[in-house]
Amino acid sequence: KNFSLKKMTKTERIKMINQALERLATLQLSNGGYSLWSNTGREAYWLTAYVADFLVNARDMGLTIPKQLFTRTLTRLQQYLARNSHFYDEPRSDNAQHYYFAYQAYAAYVLAKVNQVPLSTLRNLANHHSQHAETGLSQLHLAIALDKMGDHKYSQILLKQALNNLPRQDRPYLADYGSQIRDLAMMIQLMLSHQFASDEAIKLSFTLATQLKNKSYLSTQDRNAVFLAGRLLISRPQTAWTAQLTLNQHKEILNHSGRFSYPLSLEQLSQGLKIQSQHATPLFSQYHINGYSKTPPKPSSSGLTIQKTWLNLAGQQQNLASISQGELLIVQLQINAEQLTPDTLVVDLLPAGFELENQNLTHSIKLADIIIAGKSIKDWQQQSHIQHQEFRADRYLAAIKVDQHQTQQLFYLVRAVTPGKYQVPPALAEDMYRPEIRAVGNTMANIQILGQ
């Protein structure tokens, strides 16, 4: 029931939430909206409503929210719903009308929770824009807003539309960070938390369970939404059930109610496992196998490709059979996409024995000035749509927009530090909110650092 989460004290939880609030303050723009990576980036409208939802929930839990942060955020949502707000669009969305309705409906929902949205605005949004929703999540946001502001009849109309507009299998890029799983899980969480058509939420949970079985990768939005939905589902009154577990020749009767987990070792699992229900209604079971592969991941490409090249400071390809301790190398990453992939995350783990070169040090070699194929790295990167970069202790991270069939170039400096022979992890690229669009780069022979 605790999802195997580490228990935290109230003090620890408040500290983490305050750290999150401090982080959000660094992402808020001068107009009160939010950008995904910094307060100098482009405004993300759906994300701004998402942040506002978090702030309202945190305040309702009794936490102290900085007044200016809270007020400016809600004021921005009110501006989203103003009559002249049609210029708030998302050029990267395949359906701008859906995106327009999605962030406005979410803003309306958040403002309704604090009683700061006129009923006429909600009705206007329902009358003129709800038909553009690609999924039922935004229609459900508006249905709950209408219900909270007193229009229960229109609320039921929007609820019916939402339940008849479940996420489609082949959906376009909608720019609202969603997926089939995210949208279904958020709908379940909303309906249960507001006690709004709770029986329909239970029905949706079976659809969600089926989709989860067929999904290989989950985004952070998927995981968070499923957790929130699951937390509410297991908190409901549970019916007692009975099943027989057979492990090798050993039989055990299980008498429980609600969710139950049974950890098994590899040795136990290899002996064979059988579960037989002794309950009048169907029981649902899932198996999760965790482990580490003995072999490197195989190169793969599904909508994205990524290639890694090691260069010396002269811009020439480097022989990695032997590297001298203290030597600097350039890692070049080339990313391509079969379709517009604006939320691509690139992760390149460093081999043990290497460190990223800190470009902020005054004596550091400046990466931007190095010439690659007749052009400076600065010029190469100006042609790339880099939204964010991080230089961590064990990896290089970048968030980039990758246009269809247009190569994006990334570069970073590493220094060979510790002598030894090391494995080289492959680079990874994936769409952060459509993680099935991904690529694993080629693996390579071990790299050796020679001591001086």
PDB file of C-alpha atoms in Angstrom, residues 142-416:
ATOM      1  CA  LEU A 142     -13.835  21.994 -17.699  1.00  0.00           C
ATOM      2  CA  ALA A 143     -16.634  19.703 -16.450  1.00  0.00           C
ATOM      3  CA  ILE A 144     -15.280  19.830 -12.898  1.00  0.00           C
ATOM      4  CA  ALA A 145     -14.811  23.602 -13.142  1.00  0.00           C
ATOM      5  CA  LEU A 146     -18.442  24.011 -14.208  1.00  0.00           C
ATOM      6  CA  ASP A 147     -19.574  21.752 -11.388  1.00  0.00           C
ATOM      7  CA  LYS A 148     -17.609  23.722  -8.798  1.00  0.00           C
ATOM      8  CA  MET A 149     -19.029  27.027 -10.057  1.00  0.00           C
ATOM      9  CA  GLY A 150     -22.622  25.760  -9.858  1.00  0.00           C
ATOM     10  CA  ASP A 151     -23.601  24.710 -13.395  1.00  0.00           C
ATOM     11  CA  HIS A 152     -24.197  21.024 -12.707  1.00  0.00           C
ATOM     12  CA  LYS A 153     -26.271  20.448 -15.862  1.00  0.00           C
ATOM     13  CA  TYR A 154     -23.604  21.691 -18.279  1.00  0.00           C
ATOM     14  CA  SER A 155     -21.003  19.903 -16.193  1.00  0.00           C
ATOM     15  CA  GLN A 156     -22.681  16.556 -16.921  1.00  0.00           C
ATOM     16  CA  ILE A 157     -22.718  17.341 -20.651  1.00  0.00           C
ATOM     17  CA  LEU A 158     -18.948  17.930 -20.608  1.00  0.00           C
ATOM     18  CA  LEU A 159     -18.426  14.802 -18.506  1.00  0.00           C
ATOM     19  CA  LYS A 160     -20.255  12.712 -21.115  1.00  0.00           C
ATOM     20  CA  GLN A 161     -18.104  14.249 -23.861  1.00  0.00           C
ATOM     21  CA  ALA A 162     -14.957  13.441 -21.881  1.00  0.00           C
ATOM     22  CA  LEU A 163     -15.898   9.790 -21.337  1.00  0.00           C
ATOM     23  CA  ASN A 164     -16.648   9.416 -25.050  1.00  0.00           C
ATOM     24  CA  ASN A 165     -13.334  10.990 -26.027  1.00  0.00           C
ATOM     25  CA  LEU A 166     -10.724   8.686 -24.552  1.00  0.00           C
ATOM     26  CA  PRO A 167      -7.132   8.977 -25.804  1.00  0.00           C
ATOM     27  CA  ARG A 168      -6.591   7.488 -29.239  1.00  0.00           C
ATOM     28  CA  GLN A 169      -3.941   4.946 -30.187  1.00  0.00           C
ATOM     29  CA  ASP A 170      -2.315   7.031 -32.910  1.00  0.00           C
ATOM     30  CA  ARG A 171      -2.409  10.573 -31.610  1.00  0.00           C
ATOM     31  CA  PRO A 172      -0.547  13.547 -33.057  1.00  0.00           C
ATOM     32  CA  TYR A 173       1.943  15.655 -31.133  1.00  0.00           C
ATOM     33  CA  LEU A 174      -0.304  17.825 -28.980  1.00  0.00           C
ATOM     34  CA  ALA A 175       2.367  19.691 -26.925  1.00  0.00           C
ATOM     35  CA  ASP A 176       0.499  19.144 -23.645  1.00  0.00           C
ATOM     36  CA  TYR A 177       3.003  16.526 -22.371  1.00  0.00           C
ATOM     37  CA  GLY A 178       0.294  13.868 -22.486  1.00  0.00           C
ATOM     38  CA  SER A 179      -0.183  10.313 -23.651  1.00  0.00           C
ATOM     39  CA  GLN A 180      -2.933   7.707 -23.517  1.00  0.00           C
ATOM     40  CA  ILE A 181      -1.727   6.583 -20.107  1.00  0.00           C
ATOM     41  CA  ARG A 182      -1.118  10.056 -18.676  1.00  0.00           C
ATOM     42  CA  ASP A 183      -4.522  11.348 -19.734  1.00  0.00           C
ATOM     43  CA  LEU A 184      -6.443   8.296 -18.507  1.00  0.00           C
ATOM     44  CA  ALA A 185      -4.621   8.275 -15.165  1.00  0.00           C
ATOM     45  CA  MET A 186      -5.191  12.005 -14.661  1.00  0.00           C
ATOM     46  CA  MET A 187      -8.885  11.559 -15.464  1.00  0.00           C
ATOM     47  CA  ILE A 188      -9.163   8.783 -12.864  1.00  0.00           C
ATOM     48  CA  GLN A 189      -7.352  10.884 -10.274  1.00  0.00           C
ATOM     49  CA  LEU A 190      -9.550  13.912 -10.943  1.00  0.00           C
ATOM     50  CA  MET A 191     -12.811  11.964 -10.788  1.00  0.00           C
ATOM     51  CA  LEU A 192     -11.899  10.166  -7.563  1.00  0.00           C
ATOM     52  CA  SER A 193     -10.376  13.149  -5.770  1.00  0.00           C
ATOM     53  CA  HIS A 194     -13.447  15.304  -6.499  1.00  0.00           C
ATOM     54  CA  GLN A 195     -15.923  12.412  -6.039  1.00  0.00           C
ATOM     55  CA  PHE A 196     -17.131  13.190  -9.541  1.00  0.00           C
ATOM     56  CA  ALA A 197     -18.487  10.128 -11.402  1.00  0.00           C
ATOM     57  CA  SER A 198     -16.378   7.807  -9.244  1.00  0.00           C
ATOM     58  CA  ASP A 199     -17.966   4.660 -10.697  1.00  0.00           C
ATOM     59  CA  GLU A 200     -16.888   5.730 -14.187  1.00  0.00           C
ATOM     60  CA  ALA A 201     -13.356   6.256 -12.839  1.00  0.00           C
ATOM     61  CA  ILE A 202     -13.271   2.639 -11.660  1.00  0.00           C
ATOM     62  CA  LYS A 203     -14.274   1.495 -15.144  1.00  0.00           C
ATOM     63  CA  LEU A 204     -11.500   3.591 -16.659  1.00  0.00           C
ATOM     64  CA  SER A 205      -8.974   1.950 -14.337  1.00  0.00           C
ATOM     65  CA  PHE A 206      -9.436  -1.364 -16.178  1.00  0.00           C
ATOM     66  CA  THR A 207      -8.678   0.367 -19.483  1.00  0.00           C
ATOM     67  CA  LEU A 208      -5.608   1.948 -17.910  1.00  0.00           C
ATOM     68  CA  ALA A 209      -4.397  -1.423 -16.589  1.00  0.00           C
ATOM     69  CA  THR A 210      -4.620  -2.905 -20.084  1.00  0.00           C
ATOM     70  CA  GLN A 211      -2.667  -0.028 -21.595  1.00  0.00           C
ATOM     71  CA  LEU A 212       0.039  -0.273 -18.960  1.00  0.00           C
ATOM     72  CA  LYS A 213       0.593  -3.934 -19.830  1.00  0.00           C
ATOM     73  CA  ASN A 214       1.240  -3.000 -23.449  1.00  0.00           C
ATOM     74  CA  LYS A 215       3.581  -0.086 -22.727  1.00  0.00           C
ATOM     75  CA  SER A 216       7.352  -0.537 -22.679  1.00  0.00           C
ATOM     76  CA  TYR A 217       8.362   2.977 -21.638  1.00  0.00           C
ATOM     77  CA  LEU A 218       6.719   5.602 -19.443  1.00  0.00           C
ATOM     78  CA  SER A 219       7.355   9.340 -19.308  1.00  0.00           C
ATOM     79  CA  THR A 220       7.651  11.256 -16.033  1.00  0.00           C
ATOM     80  CA  GLN A 221       4.119  12.566 -16.623  1.00  0.00           C
ATOM     81  CA  ASP A 222       2.898   8.980 -17.083  1.00  0.00           C
ATOM     82  CA  ARG A 223       4.553   7.797 -13.883  1.00  0.00           C
ATOM     83  CA  ASN A 224       3.314  10.671 -11.759  1.00  0.00           C
ATOM     84  CA  ALA A 225      -0.264  10.408 -13.031  1.00  0.00           C
ATOM     85  CA  VAL A 226      -0.382   6.625 -12.558  1.00  0.00           C
ATOM     86  CA  PHE A 227       0.962   7.002  -9.019  1.00  0.00           C
ATOM     87  CA  LEU A 228      -1.675   9.594  -8.108  1.00  0.00           C
ATOM     88  CA  ALA A 229      -4.464   7.492  -9.625  1.00  0.00           C
ATOM     89  CA  GLY A 230      -3.193   4.329  -7.947  1.00  0.00           C
ATOM     90  CA  ARG A 231      -2.958   6.007  -4.555  1.00  0.00           C
ATOM     91  CA  LEU A 232      -6.640   6.928  -4.720  1.00  0.00           C
ATOM     92  CA  LEU A 233      -7.744   3.579  -6.137  1.00  0.00           C
ATOM     93  CA  ILE A 234      -6.193   1.548  -3.324  1.00  0.00           C
ATOM     94  CA  SER A 235      -7.568   3.921  -0.693  1.00  0.00           C
ATOM     95  CA  ARG A 236     -11.114   2.912  -1.612  1.00  0.00           C
ATOM     96  CA  PRO A 237     -12.858   0.156   0.405  1.00  0.00           C
ATOM     97  CA  GLN A 238     -11.450  -3.166  -0.739  1.00  0.00           C
ATOM     98  CA  THR A 239     -13.179  -6.544  -1.036  1.00  0.00           C
ATOM     99  CA  ALA A 240     -11.576  -9.580   0.583  1.00  0.00           C
ATOM    100  CA  TRP A 241     -10.250 -12.198  -1.833  1.00  0.00           C
ATOM    101  CA  THR A 242      -8.670 -15.664  -1.757  1.00  0.00           C
ATOM    102  CA  ALA A 243      -6.195 -17.370  -4.064  1.00  0.00           C
ATOM    103  CA  GLN A 244      -3.877 -20.357  -3.972  1.00  0.00           C
ATOM    104  CA  LEU A 245      -0.192 -19.801  -4.679  1.00  0.00           C
ATOM    105  CA  THR A 246       1.875 -22.782  -5.811  1.00  0.00           C
ATOM    106  CA  LEU A 247       5.657 -22.324  -5.748  1.00  0.00           C
ATOM    107  CA  ASN A 248       7.438 -25.485  -6.891  1.00  0.00           C
ATOM    108  CA  GLN A 249       5.590 -28.096  -4.779  1.00  0.00           C
ATOM    109  CA  HIS A 250       4.718 -25.731  -1.950  1.00  0.00           C
ATOM    110  CA  LYS A 251       1.116 -24.502  -1.783  1.00  0.00           C
ATOM    111  CA  GLU A 252      -0.048 -21.473   0.162  1.00  0.00           C
ATOM    112  CA  ILE A 253      -3.503 -19.927   0.587  1.00  0.00           C
ATOM    113  CA  LEU A 254      -3.570 -16.141   0.275  1.00  0.00           C
ATOM    114  CA  ASN A 255      -6.352 -14.313   2.103  1.00  0.00           C
ATOM    115  CA  HIS A 256      -6.154 -10.559   1.588  1.00  0.00           C
ATOM    116  CA  SER A 257      -8.116  -7.491   0.588  1.00  0.00           C
ATOM    117  CA  GLY A 258      -6.957  -4.936  -1.969  1.00  0.00           C
ATOM    118  CA  ARG A 259      -3.458  -4.832  -3.379  1.00  0.00           C
ATOM    119  CA  PHE A 260      -0.959  -7.514  -2.373  1.00  0.00           C
ATOM    120  CA  SER A 261       2.655  -8.039  -3.467  1.00  0.00           C
ATOM    121  CA  TYR A 262       4.741 -11.194  -3.170  1.00  0.00           C
ATOM    122  CA  PRO A 263       8.509 -10.734  -3.708  1.00  0.00           C
ATOM    123  CA  LEU A 264      10.372 -13.666  -5.229  1.00  0.00           C
ATOM    124  CA  SER A 265      14.060 -14.389  -5.663  1.00  0.00           C
ATOM    125  CA  LEU A 266      15.486 -15.553  -8.994  1.00  0.00           C
ATOM    126  CA  GLU A 267      15.885 -19.044  -7.553  1.00  0.00           C
ATOM    127  CA  GLN A 268      12.241 -19.189  -6.476  1.00  0.00           C
ATOM    128  CA  LEU A 269      11.015 -17.833  -9.787  1.00  0.00           C
ATOM    129  CA  SER A 270      12.985 -20.422 -11.745  1.00  0.00           C
ATOM    130  CA  GLN A 271      11.151 -23.204  -9.880  1.00  0.00           C
ATOM    131  CA  GLY A 272       7.834 -22.239 -11.446  1.00  0.00           C
ATOM    132  CA  LEU A 273       4.922 -20.231 -10.115  1.00  0.00           C
ATOM    133  CA  LYS A 274       1.160 -20.726 -10.330  1.00  0.00           C
ATOM    134  CA  ILE A 275      -1.661 -18.580  -8.940  1.00  0.00           C
ATOM    135  CA  GLN A 276      -5.208 -19.943  -8.912  1.00  0.00           C
ATOM    136  CA  SER A 277      -8.095 -17.686  -7.931  1.00  0.00           C
ATOM    137  CA  GLN A 278     -10.579 -18.977  -5.377  1.00  0.00           C
ATOM    138  CA  HIS A 279     -12.649 -15.831  -5.611  1.00  0.00           C
ATOM    139  CA  ALA A 280     -16.049 -15.329  -7.224  1.00  0.00           C
ATOM    140  CA  THR A 281     -14.961 -12.389  -9.380  1.00  0.00           C
ATOM    141  CA  PRO A 282     -11.812 -12.013 -11.512  1.00  0.00           C
ATOM    142  CA  LEU A 283      -8.481 -11.228  -9.842  1.00  0.00           C
ATOM    143  CA  PHE A 284      -5.827  -9.245 -11.690  1.00  0.00           C
ATOM    144  CA  SER A 285      -2.149 -10.108 -11.445  1.00  0.00           C
ATOM    145  CA  GLN A 286       1.016  -8.468 -12.708  1.00  0.00           C
ATOM    146  CA  TYR A 287       4.602  -9.636 -12.775  1.00  0.00           C
ATOM    147  CA  HIS A 288       7.539  -7.254 -12.484  1.00  0.00           C
ATOM    148  CA  ILE A 289      11.034  -8.584 -13.097  1.00  0.00           C
ATOM    149  CA  ASN A 290      13.935  -6.322 -12.151  1.00  0.00           C
ATOM    150  CA  GLY A 291      17.567  -6.940 -12.946  1.00  0.00           C
ATOM    151  CA  TYR A 292      20.692  -5.781 -14.725  1.00  0.00           C
ATOM    152  CA  SER A 293      21.763  -7.071 -18.107  1.00  0.00           C
ATOM    153  CA  LYS A 294      25.150  -8.755 -18.421  1.00  0.00           C
ATOM    154  CA  THR A 295      25.522  -7.399 -21.946  1.00  0.00           C
ATOM    155  CA  PRO A 296      25.414  -3.781 -23.222  1.00  0.00           C
ATOM    156  CA  PRO A 297      22.109  -2.594 -24.701  1.00  0.00           C
ATOM    157  CA  LYS A 298      21.831  -3.199 -28.426  1.00  0.00           C
ATOM    158  CA  PRO A 299      21.724  -0.195 -30.764  1.00  0.00           C
ATOM    159  CA  SER A 300      18.166   0.716 -31.675  1.00  0.00           C
ATOM    160  CA  SER A 301      16.278   3.404 -33.515  1.00  0.00           C
ATOM    161  CA  SER A 302      12.571   4.187 -33.277  1.00  0.00           C
ATOM    162  CA  GLY A 303      11.896   7.588 -34.771  1.00  0.00           C
ATOM    163  CA  LEU A 304      15.260   8.928 -33.562  1.00  0.00           C
ATOM    164  CA  THR A 305      18.899   8.111 -34.294  1.00  0.00           C
ATOM    165  CA  ILE A 306      21.978   9.100 -32.306  1.00  0.00           C
ATOM    166  CA  GLN A 307      25.644   8.733 -33.203  1.00  0.00           C
ATOM    167  CA  LYS A 308      28.647   9.418 -30.963  1.00  0.00           C
ATOM    168  CA  THR A 309      32.132  10.320 -32.187  1.00  0.00           C
ATOM    169  CA  TRP A 310      35.278  10.963 -30.133  1.00  0.00           C
ATOM    170  CA  LEU A 311      37.540  13.740 -31.425  1.00  0.00           C
ATOM    171  CA  ASN A 312      40.842  15.295 -30.391  1.00  0.00           C
ATOM    172  CA  LEU A 313      41.295  19.047 -29.934  1.00  0.00           C
ATOM    173  CA  ALA A 314      42.264  19.367 -33.596  1.00  0.00           C
ATOM    174  CA  GLY A 315      38.795  18.130 -34.560  1.00  0.00           C
ATOM    175  CA  GLN A 316      40.048  14.785 -35.837  1.00  0.00           C
ATOM    176  CA  GLN A 317      38.599  11.402 -34.921  1.00  0.00           C
ATOM    177  CA  GLN A 318      40.474   9.949 -31.950  1.00  0.00           C
ATOM    178  CA  ASN A 319      41.883   6.444 -31.656  1.00  0.00           C
ATOM    179  CA  LEU A 320      40.541   5.202 -28.315  1.00  0.00           C
ATOM    180  CA  ALA A 321      42.817   2.191 -27.961  1.00  0.00           C
ATOM    181  CA  SER A 322      44.946   4.187 -25.544  1.00  0.00           C
ATOM    182  CA  ILE A 323      44.395   7.636 -24.049  1.00  0.00           C
ATOM    183  CA  SER A 324      46.942   9.394 -21.878  1.00  0.00           C
ATOM    184  CA  GLN A 325      46.001  10.482 -18.379  1.00  0.00           C
ATOM    185  CA  GLY A 326      45.122  14.200 -18.403  1.00  0.00           C
ATOM    186  CA  GLU A 327      44.251  14.240 -22.117  1.00  0.00           C
ATOM    187  CA  LEU A 328      41.241  16.259 -23.281  1.00  0.00           C
ATOM    188  CA  LEU A 329      38.773  14.837 -25.791  1.00  0.00           C
ATOM    189  CA  ILE A 330      35.682  16.171 -27.544  1.00  0.00           C
ATOM    190  CA  VAL A 331      32.529  14.069 -27.658  1.00  0.00           C
ATOM    191  CA  GLN A 332      30.334  14.818 -30.675  1.00  0.00           C
ATOM    192  CA  LEU A 333      26.698  13.694 -30.696  1.00  0.00           C
ATOM    193  CA  GLN A 334      24.593  13.767 -33.874  1.00  0.00           C
ATOM    194  CA  ILE A 335      20.827  13.361 -33.516  1.00  0.00           C
ATOM    195  CA  ASN A 336      18.257  12.904 -36.285  1.00  0.00           C
ATOM    196  CA  ALA A 337      14.477  12.449 -36.186  1.00  0.00           C
ATOM    197  CA  GLU A 338      11.917  11.048 -38.604  1.00  0.00           C
ATOM    198  CA  GLN A 339       9.382  13.624 -37.398  1.00  0.00           C
ATOM    199  CA  LEU A 340       9.362  16.838 -35.399  1.00  0.00           C
ATOM    200  CA  THR A 341      10.515  15.904 -31.889  1.00  0.00           C
ATOM    201  CA  PRO A 342      10.609  19.141 -29.887  1.00  0.00           C
ATOM    202  CA  ASP A 343      11.095  17.581 -26.435  1.00  0.00           C
ATOM    203  CA  THR A 344      14.119  15.375 -27.068  1.00  0.00           C
ATOM    204  CA  LEU A 345      16.278  14.480 -24.086  1.00  0.00           C
ATOM    205  CA  VAL A 346      19.844  13.351 -24.778  1.00  0.00           C
ATOM    206  CA  VAL A 347      21.696  11.428 -22.060  1.00  0.00           C
ATOM    207  CA  ASP A 348      25.313  10.346 -22.450  1.00  0.00           C
ATOM    208  CA  LEU A 349      26.871   8.523 -19.506  1.00  0.00           C
ATOM    209  CA  LEU A 350      30.608   8.991 -19.033  1.00  0.00           C
ATOM    210  CA  PRO A 351      32.924   5.988 -18.906  1.00  0.00           C
ATOM    211  CA  ALA A 352      34.459   5.560 -15.463  1.00  0.00           C
ATOM    212  CA  GLY A 353      37.842   7.289 -15.377  1.00  0.00           C
ATOM    213  CA  PHE A 354      36.614  10.400 -17.252  1.00  0.00           C
ATOM    214  CA  GLU A 355      35.332  13.750 -16.007  1.00  0.00           C
ATOM    215  CA  LEU A 356      33.478  16.524 -17.777  1.00  0.00           C
ATOM    216  CA  GLU A 357      35.643  19.596 -18.285  1.00  0.00           C
ATOM    217  CA  ASN A 358      34.220  22.608 -16.474  1.00  0.00           C
ATOM    218  CA  GLN A 359      33.791  25.384 -19.045  1.00  0.00           C
ATOM    219  CA  ASN A 360      33.337  27.986 -16.318  1.00  0.00           C
ATOM    220  CA  LEU A 361      36.952  27.806 -15.150  1.00  0.00           C
ATOM    221  CA  THR A 362      39.075  30.706 -16.409  1.00  0.00           C
ATOM    222  CA  HIS A 363      41.954  28.486 -17.544  1.00  0.00           C
ATOM    223  CA  SER A 364      39.715  25.936 -19.279  1.00  0.00           C
ATOM    224  CA  ILE A 365      40.017  25.403 -23.025  1.00  0.00           C
ATOM    225  CA  LYS A 366      36.994  27.041 -24.630  1.00  0.00           C
ATOM    226  CA  LEU A 367      34.949  24.470 -26.487  1.00  0.00           C
ATOM    227  CA  ALA A 368      33.206  27.085 -28.647  1.00  0.00           C
ATOM    228  CA  ASP A 369      36.449  28.091 -30.377  1.00  0.00           C
ATOM    229  CA  ILE A 370      37.462  24.604 -31.539  1.00  0.00           C
ATOM    230  CA  ILE A 371      37.108  23.979 -35.284  1.00  0.00           C
ATOM    231  CA  ILE A 372      35.234  20.865 -36.474  1.00  0.00           C
ATOM    232  CA  ALA A 373      34.955  20.222 -40.228  1.00  0.00           C
ATOM    233  CA  GLY A 374      35.913  23.810 -41.044  1.00  0.00           C
ATOM    234  CA  LYS A 375      33.418  25.403 -38.668  1.00  0.00           C
ATOM    235  CA  SER A 376      33.690  26.432 -35.014  1.00  0.00           C
ATOM    236  CA  ILE A 377      31.678  24.515 -32.444  1.00  0.00           C
ATOM    237  CA  LYS A 378      29.967  27.792 -31.581  1.00  0.00           C
ATOM    238  CA  ASP A 379      28.688  28.020 -35.161  1.00  0.00           C
ATOM    239  CA  TRP A 380      27.606  24.368 -35.128  1.00  0.00           C
ATOM    240  CA  GLN A 381      25.638  24.802 -31.914  1.00  0.00           C
ATOM    241  CA  GLN A 382      23.990  28.020 -33.054  1.00  0.00           C
ATOM    242  CA  GLN A 383      22.323  25.903 -35.722  1.00  0.00           C
ATOM    243  CA  SER A 384      21.068  23.455 -33.076  1.00  0.00           C
ATOM    244  CA  HIS A 385      17.935  24.050 -31.009  1.00  0.00           C
ATOM    245  CA  ILE A 386      19.475  23.567 -27.569  1.00  0.00           C
ATOM    246  CA  GLN A 387      17.009  24.393 -24.812  1.00  0.00           C
ATOM    247  CA  HIS A 388      18.987  23.186 -21.822  1.00  0.00           C
ATOM    248  CA  GLN A 389      22.313  21.525 -20.955  1.00  0.00           C
ATOM    249  CA  GLU A 390      23.631  19.950 -17.755  1.00  0.00           C
ATOM    250  CA  PHE A 391      27.170  18.812 -16.997  1.00  0.00           C
ATOM    251  CA  ARG A 392      26.883  16.322 -14.154  1.00  0.00           C
ATOM    252  CA  ALA A 393      29.511  14.218 -12.408  1.00  0.00           C
ATOM    253  CA  ASP A 394      28.694  11.069 -14.377  1.00  0.00           C
ATOM    254  CA  ARG A 395      26.828  12.255 -17.488  1.00  0.00           C
ATOM    255  CA  TYR A 396      26.061  14.925 -20.040  1.00  0.00           C
ATOM    256  CA  LEU A 397      22.418  15.940 -20.511  1.00  0.00           C
ATOM    257  CA  ALA A 398      20.750  18.109 -23.127  1.00  0.00           C
ATOM    258  CA  ALA A 399      17.168  19.007 -24.003  1.00  0.00           C
ATOM    259  CA  ILE A 400      16.824  19.876 -27.673  1.00  0.00           C
ATOM    260  CA  LYS A 401      14.271  20.339 -30.408  1.00  0.00           C
ATOM    261  CA  VAL A 402      14.939  18.047 -33.368  1.00  0.00           C
ATOM    262  CA  ASP A 403      13.293  19.002 -36.641  1.00  0.00           C
ATOM    263  CA  GLN A 404      12.358  16.346 -39.157  1.00  0.00           C
ATOM    264  CA  HIS A 405      15.398  15.052 -41.068  1.00  0.00           C
ATOM    265  CA  GLN A 406      17.645  17.858 -39.778  1.00  0.00           C
ATOM    266  CA  THR A 407      20.786  16.828 -37.903  1.00  0.00           C
ATOM    267  CA  GLN A 408      21.364  18.385 -34.484  1.00  0.00           C
ATOM    268  CA  GLN A 409      24.957  18.621 -33.275  1.00  0.00           C
ATOM    269  CA  LEU A 410      26.023  18.527 -29.620  1.00  0.00           C
ATOM    270  CA  PHE A 411      29.562  18.769 -28.251  1.00  0.00           C
ATOM    271  CA  TYR A 412      31.167  18.508 -24.831  1.00  0.00           C
ATOM    272  CA  LEU A 413      34.691  18.211 -23.396  1.00  0.00           C
ATOM    273  CA  VAL A 414      35.928  15.340 -21.231  1.00  0.00           C
ATOM    274  CA  ARG A 415      39.264  14.728 -19.535  1.00  0.00           C
ATOM    275  CA  ALA A 416      40.884  11.335 -18.946  1.00  0.00           C
TER     276      ALA A 416
END
